[in-house]
Amino acid sequence: MRLDVVSIFPAYLEPLRLSLVGKGIEAGIIELRVHDLRDWTSDRHRTVDDTPYGGGPGMVMKPEPWGAALDDIRSSDPGKRPALVIPTPSGSVFTQRTAESWSSDTWLIFACGRYEGIDARVAAHYGERPDWSGVREVSIGDFVLAGGEAAVLVMVEALARLQPGILGNEESALDDSFSGEQMGDLVEGPVFTKPPVWRDRAVPEVLLSGHHGRIAQWRQEQARARTAANRPDLGEVT
Ligand code: ADE
């Protein structure tokens, strides 16, 4: 899976070289390229923003550097059609379902907006380009970040751990919170490891029983209880 990220703060994406995503890169499962949007400006001040038409506070990212950057990056592989991902609080919500459906894509290009966002003609233009496979405007939650970079860190990590060969234990993804078939819309219950007693707290007896059926049933009950307590919005709790 190839991932390109365009940002005015390329250093913000450095953590992707660590840990799980970093391992995926080293293993050749993920190809990550980070780009500085200002490399595609043409004025002395390397300007990427301007005042909004219609007035109002803040600045809007100019379309020209974005068009130049995205065309250039796209031209590096004429044989594939990338999807353009634009993180924005006004997008549809990125969930585990979204991560699952994107995990088999071969090429995603993330455009990190700052300020009040990117001139809307950029999304409109790439949405109509036959050599691109669409534009996806997504939010990682109902809060406002200073830019798309932190959202890209989140989304790339969620995608990376779904790539075959990355987790090590492929099964461990199946019982994660929200993980589709196995968990439905439930969050995961509590987990325990050794020692069996810590500060007078014992590990629940059933987990030591070796009885797989009873353990599975107990975990299901715990997941339901936690979902009801912490995430009543997820429904499906009976
Ligand atoms: N940019 C600013 N806020 C954001 C959010 N909640 N999700 C994705 N991108 C954003």
PDB file of C-alpha atoms and ligand atoms in Angstrom:
ATOM      1  CA  MET A   1       0.000   0.000   0.000  1.00  0.00           C
ATOM      2  CA  ARG A   2       1.448   3.358  -1.016  1.00  0.00           C
ATOM      3  CA  LEU A   3       0.694   6.390   1.159  1.00  0.00           C
ATOM      4  CA  ASP A   4       1.676   9.963   0.306  1.00  0.00           C
ATOM      5  CA  VAL A   5       1.147  12.809   2.752  1.00  0.00           C
ATOM      6  CA  VAL A   6       1.321  16.469   1.750  1.00  0.00           C
ATOM      7  CA  SER A   7       1.693  18.996   4.569  1.00  0.00           C
ATOM      8  CA  ILE A   8       3.311  22.316   5.411  1.00  0.00           C
ATOM      9  CA  PHE A   9       4.711  20.534   8.505  1.00  0.00           C
ATOM     10  CA  PRO A  10       6.293  17.360   7.098  1.00  0.00           C
ATOM     11  CA  ALA A  11       8.154  16.798  10.410  1.00  0.00           C
ATOM     12  CA  TYR A  12       4.754  16.254  12.037  1.00  0.00           C
ATOM     13  CA  LEU A  13       4.543  12.911  10.209  1.00  0.00           C
ATOM     14  CA  GLU A  14       7.899  11.611  11.491  1.00  0.00           C
ATOM     15  CA  PRO A  15       6.294   9.438  14.215  1.00  0.00           C
ATOM     16  CA  LEU A  16       4.994   7.236  11.401  1.00  0.00           C
ATOM     17  CA  ARG A  17       8.554   5.934  11.047  1.00  0.00           C
ATOM     18  CA  LEU A  18       8.288   4.400  14.556  1.00  0.00           C
ATOM     19  CA  SER A  19       6.598   1.371  15.986  1.00  0.00           C
ATOM     20  CA  LEU A  20       4.027  -0.561  14.004  1.00  0.00           C
ATOM     21  CA  VAL A  21       3.809   1.686  10.938  1.00  0.00           C
ATOM     22  CA  GLY A  22       7.611   1.988  10.904  1.00  0.00           C
ATOM     23  CA  LYS A  23       7.912  -1.794  10.880  1.00  0.00           C
ATOM     24  CA  GLY A  24       5.447  -1.972   8.006  1.00  0.00           C
ATOM     25  CA  ILE A  25       7.598   0.472   6.072  1.00  0.00           C
ATOM     26  CA  GLU A  26      10.778  -1.492   6.775  1.00  0.00           C
ATOM     27  CA  ALA A  27       9.067  -4.718   5.756  1.00  0.00           C
ATOM     28  CA  GLY A  28       8.012  -3.147   2.447  1.00  0.00           C
ATOM     29  CA  ILE A  29       4.301  -3.566   3.232  1.00  0.00           C
ATOM     30  CA  ILE A  30       3.789   0.202   3.417  1.00  0.00           C
ATOM     31  CA  GLU A  31       5.491   2.739   1.195  1.00  0.00           C
ATOM     32  CA  LEU A  32       5.298   6.170   2.861  1.00  0.00           C
ATOM     33  CA  ARG A  33       6.278   9.401   1.140  1.00  0.00           C
ATOM     34  CA  VAL A  34       5.919  12.726   2.955  1.00  0.00           C
ATOM     35  CA  HIS A  35       6.003  15.992   0.988  1.00  0.00           C
ATOM     36  CA  ASP A  36       6.295  19.668   1.881  1.00  0.00           C
ATOM     37  CA  LEU A  37       3.514  21.625   0.159  1.00  0.00           C
ATOM     38  CA  ARG A  38       5.744  24.696   0.039  1.00  0.00           C
ATOM     39  CA  ASP A  39       7.961  22.908  -2.494  1.00  0.00           C
ATOM     40  CA  TRP A  40       5.151  23.631  -4.971  1.00  0.00           C
ATOM     41  CA  THR A  41       4.849  27.371  -4.321  1.00  0.00           C
ATOM     42  CA  SER A  42       6.302  29.819  -6.799  1.00  0.00           C
ATOM     43  CA  ASP A  43       6.665  33.097  -4.893  1.00  0.00           C
ATOM     44  CA  ARG A  44       9.552  34.287  -2.761  1.00  0.00           C
ATOM     45  CA  HIS A  45       7.566  33.871   0.486  1.00  0.00           C
ATOM     46  CA  ARG A  46       6.391  30.358  -0.429  1.00  0.00           C
ATOM     47  CA  THR A  47       2.792  31.435   0.245  1.00  0.00           C
ATOM     48  CA  VAL A  48       0.178  28.718   0.760  1.00  0.00           C
ATOM     49  CA  ASP A  49      -2.764  30.744   2.132  1.00  0.00           C
ATOM     50  CA  ASP A  50      -4.878  33.801   1.436  1.00  0.00           C
ATOM     51  CA  THR A  51      -7.925  35.623   2.825  1.00  0.00           C
ATOM     52  CA  PRO A  52     -11.340  33.980   2.353  1.00  0.00           C
ATOM     53  CA  TYR A  53     -13.703  35.240  -0.352  1.00  0.00           C
ATOM     54  CA  GLY A  54     -16.858  36.544   1.302  1.00  0.00           C
ATOM     55  CA  GLY A  55     -14.905  37.701   4.342  1.00  0.00           C
ATOM     56  CA  GLY A  56     -14.621  36.189   7.778  1.00  0.00           C
ATOM     57  CA  PRO A  57     -11.833  35.207  10.110  1.00  0.00           C
ATOM     58  CA  GLY A  58      -8.802  33.095   9.303  1.00  0.00           C
ATOM     59  CA  MET A  59      -7.081  32.124   6.092  1.00  0.00           C
ATOM     60  CA  VAL A  60      -7.810  29.575   3.372  1.00  0.00           C
ATOM     61  CA  MET A  61      -5.251  27.416   1.580  1.00  0.00           C
ATOM     62  CA  LYS A  62      -4.739  28.506  -2.027  1.00  0.00           C
ATOM     63  CA  PRO A  63      -5.595  25.943  -4.707  1.00  0.00           C
ATOM     64  CA  GLU A  64      -2.516  26.390  -6.965  1.00  0.00           C
ATOM     65  CA  PRO A  65       0.154  24.796  -4.726  1.00  0.00           C
ATOM     66  CA  TRP A  66      -2.220  21.904  -4.046  1.00  0.00           C
ATOM     67  CA  GLY A  67      -2.927  21.349  -7.736  1.00  0.00           C
ATOM     68  CA  ALA A  68       0.780  21.424  -8.597  1.00  0.00           C
ATOM     69  CA  ALA A  69       1.735  19.094  -5.724  1.00  0.00           C
ATOM     70  CA  LEU A  70      -1.022  16.561  -6.323  1.00  0.00           C
ATOM     71  CA  ASP A  71      -0.459  16.414 -10.102  1.00  0.00           C
ATOM     72  CA  ASP A  72       3.264  15.950  -9.584  1.00  0.00           C
ATOM     73  CA  ILE A  73       2.884  13.200  -6.987  1.00  0.00           C
ATOM     74  CA  ARG A  74       0.233  11.460  -9.047  1.00  0.00           C
ATOM     75  CA  SER A  75       2.486  11.467 -12.138  1.00  0.00           C
ATOM     76  CA  SER A  76       5.076   9.339 -10.323  1.00  0.00           C
ATOM     77  CA  ASP A  77       2.976   6.238 -11.054  1.00  0.00           C
ATOM     78  CA  PRO A  78       0.814   6.556 -14.167  1.00  0.00           C
ATOM     79  CA  GLY A  79      -0.275   2.936 -13.806  1.00  0.00           C
ATOM     80  CA  LYS A  80      -2.291   3.409 -10.614  1.00  0.00           C
ATOM     81  CA  ARG A  81      -5.264   5.585  -9.640  1.00  0.00           C
ATOM     82  CA  PRO A  82      -4.825   7.166  -6.195  1.00  0.00           C
ATOM     83  CA  ALA A  83      -7.663   8.307  -3.950  1.00  0.00           C
ATOM     84  CA  LEU A  84      -7.358  11.764  -2.422  1.00  0.00           C
ATOM     85  CA  VAL A  85      -8.041  11.864   1.323  1.00  0.00           C
ATOM     86  CA  ILE A  86      -8.762  15.264   2.860  1.00  0.00           C
ATOM     87  CA  PRO A  87      -9.017  15.271   6.664  1.00  0.00           C
ATOM     88  CA  THR A  88     -11.519  17.921   7.763  1.00  0.00           C
ATOM     89  CA  PRO A  89     -13.930  18.305  10.672  1.00  0.00           C
ATOM     90  CA  SER A  90     -16.685  18.709   8.050  1.00  0.00           C
ATOM     91  CA  GLY A  91     -16.081  15.276   6.539  1.00  0.00           C
ATOM     92  CA  SER A  92     -17.862  11.986   7.136  1.00  0.00           C
ATOM     93  CA  VAL A  93     -16.622  10.180  10.243  1.00  0.00           C
ATOM     94  CA  PHE A  94     -13.661   7.817   9.822  1.00  0.00           C
ATOM     95  CA  THR A  95     -14.491   4.605  11.714  1.00  0.00           C
ATOM     96  CA  GLN A  96     -13.132   1.054  11.899  1.00  0.00           C
ATOM     97  CA  ARG A  97     -15.478   0.293   8.967  1.00  0.00           C
ATOM     98  CA  THR A  98     -13.764   3.032   6.946  1.00  0.00           C
ATOM     99  CA  ALA A  99     -10.327   1.656   7.849  1.00  0.00           C
ATOM    100  CA  GLU A 100     -11.437  -1.828   6.777  1.00  0.00           C
ATOM    101  CA  SER A 101     -12.796  -0.633   3.457  1.00  0.00           C
ATOM    102  CA  TRP A 102      -9.667   1.432   2.660  1.00  0.00           C
ATOM    103  CA  SER A 103      -7.207  -1.232   3.772  1.00  0.00           C
ATOM    104  CA  SER A 104      -7.221  -2.929   0.373  1.00  0.00           C
ATOM    105  CA  ASP A 105      -6.623   0.320  -1.574  1.00  0.00           C
ATOM    106  CA  THR A 106      -3.243   0.463  -3.288  1.00  0.00           C
ATOM    107  CA  TRP A 107      -2.605   4.228  -3.136  1.00  0.00           C
ATOM    108  CA  LEU A 108      -3.901   6.985  -0.895  1.00  0.00           C
ATOM    109  CA  ILE A 109      -2.724  10.600  -1.021  1.00  0.00           C
ATOM    110  CA  PHE A 110      -3.487  12.616   2.118  1.00  0.00           C
ATOM    111  CA  ALA A 111      -3.816  16.398   1.821  1.00  0.00           C
ATOM    112  CA  CYS A 112      -3.325  18.058   5.218  1.00  0.00           C
ATOM    113  CA  GLY A 113      -5.140  21.371   5.413  1.00  0.00           C
ATOM    114  CA  ARG A 114      -4.306  24.057   7.963  1.00  0.00           C
ATOM    115  CA  TYR A 115      -6.057  27.330   8.807  1.00  0.00           C
ATOM    116  CA  GLU A 116      -9.730  27.317   7.739  1.00  0.00           C
ATOM    117  CA  GLY A 117      -9.142  24.553   5.201  1.00  0.00           C
ATOM    118  CA  ILE A 118      -8.325  24.106   1.507  1.00  0.00           C
ATOM    119  CA  ASP A 119     -10.077  26.058  -1.273  1.00  0.00           C
ATOM    120  CA  ALA A 120     -13.099  23.851  -2.085  1.00  0.00           C
ATOM    121  CA  ARG A 121     -12.262  23.737  -5.797  1.00  0.00           C
ATOM    122  CA  VAL A 122      -9.401  21.325  -5.064  1.00  0.00           C
ATOM    123  CA  ALA A 123     -11.766  18.592  -3.807  1.00  0.00           C
ATOM    124  CA  ALA A 124     -14.230  19.353  -6.631  1.00  0.00           C
ATOM    125  CA  HIS A 125     -11.494  19.111  -9.283  1.00  0.00           C
ATOM    126  CA  TYR A 126      -9.920  15.833  -8.133  1.00  0.00           C
ATOM    127  CA  GLY A 127     -13.366  14.345  -7.607  1.00  0.00           C
ATOM    128  CA  GLU A 128     -13.933  14.677 -11.349  1.00  0.00           C
ATOM    129  CA  ARG A 129     -10.527  13.522 -12.546  1.00  0.00           C
ATOM    130  CA  PRO A 130     -10.742  10.109 -14.260  1.00  0.00           C
ATOM    131  CA  ASP A 131      -7.107   9.362 -13.383  1.00  0.00           C
ATOM    132  CA  TRP A 132      -7.941   9.601  -9.657  1.00  0.00           C
ATOM    133  CA  SER A 133     -10.194   7.202  -7.784  1.00  0.00           C
ATOM    134  CA  GLY A 134     -12.180   9.822  -5.900  1.00  0.00           C
ATOM    135  CA  VAL A 135     -11.966  12.286  -3.048  1.00  0.00           C
ATOM    136  CA  ARG A 136     -12.710  11.299   0.537  1.00  0.00           C
ATOM    137  CA  GLU A 137     -13.325  14.097   3.023  1.00  0.00           C
ATOM    138  CA  VAL A 138     -13.155  12.553   6.485  1.00  0.00           C
ATOM    139  CA  SER A 139     -13.240  13.632  10.130  1.00  0.00           C
ATOM    140  CA  ILE A 140     -11.695  11.614  12.951  1.00  0.00           C
ATOM    141  CA  GLY A 141     -14.245  12.895  15.472  1.00  0.00           C
ATOM    142  CA  ASP A 142     -16.408  15.748  16.638  1.00  0.00           C
ATOM    143  CA  PHE A 143     -13.644  18.129  17.664  1.00  0.00           C
ATOM    144  CA  VAL A 144     -11.512  20.610  15.787  1.00  0.00           C
ATOM    145  CA  LEU A 145      -7.777  20.112  15.317  1.00  0.00           C
ATOM    146  CA  ALA A 146      -5.347  22.753  14.108  1.00  0.00           C
ATOM    147  CA  GLY A 147      -4.711  20.804  10.915  1.00  0.00           C
ATOM    148  CA  GLY A 148      -5.038  17.457   9.197  1.00  0.00           C
ATOM    149  CA  GLU A 149      -1.647  16.071  10.282  1.00  0.00           C
ATOM    150  CA  ALA A 150      -2.734  14.540  13.592  1.00  0.00           C
ATOM    151  CA  ALA A 151      -5.742  13.011  11.823  1.00  0.00           C
ATOM    152  CA  VAL A 152      -3.407  11.432   9.244  1.00  0.00           C
ATOM    153  CA  LEU A 153      -1.296   9.899  12.029  1.00  0.00           C
ATOM    154  CA  VAL A 154      -4.468   8.347  13.403  1.00  0.00           C
ATOM    155  CA  MET A 155      -5.811   7.070  10.083  1.00  0.00           C
ATOM    156  CA  VAL A 156      -2.497   5.680   8.837  1.00  0.00           C
ATOM    157  CA  GLU A 157      -2.007   3.725  12.064  1.00  0.00           C
ATOM    158  CA  ALA A 158      -5.526   2.317  11.834  1.00  0.00           C
ATOM    159  CA  LEU A 159      -4.899   1.281   8.211  1.00  0.00           C
ATOM    160  CA  ALA A 160      -1.414  -0.100   8.810  1.00  0.00           C
ATOM    161  CA  ARG A 161      -2.460  -2.545  11.491  1.00  0.00           C
ATOM    162  CA  LEU A 162      -4.986  -4.058   9.073  1.00  0.00           C
ATOM    163  CA  GLN A 163      -2.326  -4.818   6.453  1.00  0.00           C
ATOM    164  CA  PRO A 164      -1.548  -8.527   6.257  1.00  0.00           C
ATOM    165  CA  GLY A 165       1.804  -9.331   7.857  1.00  0.00           C
ATOM    166  CA  ILE A 166       1.956  -6.298  10.140  1.00  0.00           C
ATOM    167  CA  LEU A 167       0.359  -7.300  13.444  1.00  0.00           C
ATOM    168  CA  GLY A 168       2.134 -10.594  13.851  1.00  0.00           C
ATOM    169  CA  ASN A 169      -0.883 -12.138  15.483  1.00  0.00           C
ATOM    170  CA  GLU A 170      -3.556 -11.584  12.819  1.00  0.00           C
ATOM    171  CA  GLU A 171      -6.247 -12.879  15.147  1.00  0.00           C
ATOM    172  CA  SER A 172      -5.678 -10.192  17.724  1.00  0.00           C
ATOM    173  CA  ALA A 173      -7.279  -7.640  15.379  1.00  0.00           C
ATOM    174  CA  LEU A 174     -10.467  -9.673  15.209  1.00  0.00           C
ATOM    175  CA  ASP A 175     -11.524  -9.145  18.821  1.00  0.00           C
ATOM    176  CA  ASP A 176     -10.567  -5.475  19.000  1.00  0.00           C
ATOM    177  CA  SER A 177     -13.262  -2.969  19.763  1.00  0.00           C
ATOM    178  CA  PHE A 178     -15.538  -2.346  16.748  1.00  0.00           C
ATOM    179  CA  SER A 179     -13.964  -5.175  14.771  1.00  0.00           C
ATOM    180  CA  GLY A 180     -16.824  -6.080  12.509  1.00  0.00           C
ATOM    181  CA  GLU A 181     -17.957  -9.682  12.370  1.00  0.00           C
ATOM    182  CA  GLN A 182     -16.546 -10.847  15.659  1.00  0.00           C
ATOM    183  CA  MET A 183     -17.332  -7.814  17.842  1.00  0.00           C
ATOM    184  CA  GLY A 184     -20.194  -6.097  16.018  1.00  0.00           C
ATOM    185  CA  ASP A 185     -20.557  -2.597  17.395  1.00  0.00           C
ATOM    186  CA  LEU A 186     -19.035  -3.394  20.772  1.00  0.00           C
ATOM    187  CA  VAL A 187     -15.970  -2.115  22.574  1.00  0.00           C
ATOM    188  CA  GLU A 188     -13.557  -4.663  23.980  1.00  0.00           C
ATOM    189  CA  GLY A 189     -13.821  -5.714  27.618  1.00  0.00           C
ATOM    190  CA  PRO A 190     -11.042  -5.659  30.250  1.00  0.00           C
ATOM    191  CA  VAL A 191      -7.839  -7.666  29.779  1.00  0.00           C
ATOM    192  CA  PHE A 192      -5.482  -9.245  32.351  1.00  0.00           C
ATOM    193  CA  THR A 193      -2.023 -10.766  32.525  1.00  0.00           C
ATOM    194  CA  LYS A 194       0.256 -12.165  35.240  1.00  0.00           C
ATOM    195  CA  PRO A 195       0.554 -12.016  38.209  1.00  0.00           C
ATOM    196  CA  PRO A 196      -2.755 -13.701  39.185  1.00  0.00           C
ATOM    197  CA  VAL A 197      -3.096 -11.386  42.220  1.00  0.00           C
ATOM    198  CA  TRP A 198      -1.883  -7.774  42.253  1.00  0.00           C
ATOM    199  CA  ARG A 199      -2.489  -5.428  45.209  1.00  0.00           C
ATOM    200  CA  ASP A 200      -5.187  -7.762  46.509  1.00  0.00           C
ATOM    201  CA  ARG A 201      -6.962  -7.812  43.160  1.00  0.00           C
ATOM    202  CA  ALA A 202      -7.381 -11.255  41.646  1.00  0.00           C
ATOM    203  CA  VAL A 203      -7.797 -11.966  37.960  1.00  0.00           C
ATOM    204  CA  PRO A 204     -11.405 -13.107  37.288  1.00  0.00           C
ATOM    205  CA  GLU A 205     -11.582 -16.835  38.040  1.00  0.00           C
ATOM    206  CA  VAL A 206     -13.125 -17.764  34.694  1.00  0.00           C
ATOM    207  CA  LEU A 207     -10.006 -16.625  32.799  1.00  0.00           C
ATOM    208  CA  LEU A 208      -7.911 -19.170  34.713  1.00  0.00           C
ATOM    209  CA  SER A 209     -10.411 -21.989  34.127  1.00  0.00           C
ATOM    210  CA  GLY A 210      -9.098 -23.063  30.726  1.00  0.00           C
ATOM    211  CA  HIS A 211     -12.740 -23.420  29.660  1.00  0.00           C
ATOM    212  CA  HIS A 212     -12.784 -21.724  26.235  1.00  0.00           C
ATOM    213  CA  GLY A 213     -16.564 -21.639  25.886  1.00  0.00           C
ATOM    214  CA  ARG A 214     -17.100 -20.001  29.278  1.00  0.00           C
ATOM    215  CA  ILE A 215     -14.253 -17.558  28.650  1.00  0.00           C
ATOM    216  CA  ALA A 216     -15.701 -16.482  25.307  1.00  0.00           C
ATOM    217  CA  GLN A 217     -19.125 -16.016  26.889  1.00  0.00           C
ATOM    218  CA  TRP A 218     -17.669 -13.992  29.785  1.00  0.00           C
ATOM    219  CA  ARG A 219     -15.758 -11.739  27.375  1.00  0.00           C
ATOM    220  CA  GLN A 220     -18.919 -11.149  25.375  1.00  0.00           C
ATOM    221  CA  GLU A 221     -20.800 -10.149  28.553  1.00  0.00           C
ATOM    222  CA  GLN A 222     -17.994  -7.799  29.595  1.00  0.00           C
ATOM    223  CA  ALA A 223     -17.946  -6.189  26.143  1.00  0.00           C
ATOM    224  CA  ARG A 224     -21.707  -5.609  26.296  1.00  0.00           C
ATOM    225  CA  ALA A 225     -21.526  -4.139  29.815  1.00  0.00           C
ATOM    226  CA  ARG A 226     -18.690  -1.802  28.884  1.00  0.00           C
ATOM    227  CA  THR A 227     -20.409  -0.727  25.701  1.00  0.00           C
ATOM    228  CA  ALA A 228     -23.622   0.031  27.605  1.00  0.00           C
ATOM    229  CA  ALA A 229     -21.686   2.031  30.230  1.00  0.00           C
ATOM    230  CA  ASN A 230     -19.242   3.921  28.026  1.00  0.00           C
ATOM    231  CA  ARG A 231     -20.811   3.957  24.584  1.00  0.00           C
ATOM    232  CA  PRO A 232     -24.617   3.872  24.804  1.00  0.00           C
ATOM    233  CA  ASP A 233     -24.603   5.572  21.382  1.00  0.00           C
ATOM    234  CA  LEU A 234     -23.353   2.357  19.779  1.00  0.00           C
ATOM    235  CA  GLY A 235     -26.764   0.717  20.237  1.00  0.00           C
ATOM    236  CA  GLU A 236     -26.991  -3.021  19.718  1.00  0.00           C
ATOM    237  CA  VAL A 237     -26.590  -3.456  23.469  1.00  0.00           C
ATOM    238  CA  THR A 238     -29.228  -5.891  24.671  1.00  0.00           C
TER     239      THR A 238
HETATM  240  N1  ADE B   1      -8.850  18.801  10.838  1.00  0.00           N
HETATM  241  C1  ADE B   1      -9.281  19.571  11.847  1.00  0.00           C
HETATM  242  N2  ADE B   1     -10.094  18.898  12.651  1.00  0.00           N
HETATM  243  C2  ADE B   1     -10.186  17.625  12.151  1.00  0.00           C
HETATM  244  C3  ADE B   1     -10.890  16.461  12.530  1.00  0.00           C
HETATM  245  N3  ADE B   1     -11.671  16.417  13.611  1.00  0.00           N
HETATM  246  N4  ADE B   1     -10.764  15.373  11.763  1.00  0.00           N
HETATM  247  C4  ADE B   1      -9.994  15.396  10.667  1.00  0.00           C
HETATM  248  N5  ADE B   1      -9.305  16.475  10.254  1.00  0.00           N
HETATM  249  C5  ADE B   1      -9.395  17.583  10.982  1.00  0.00           C
END
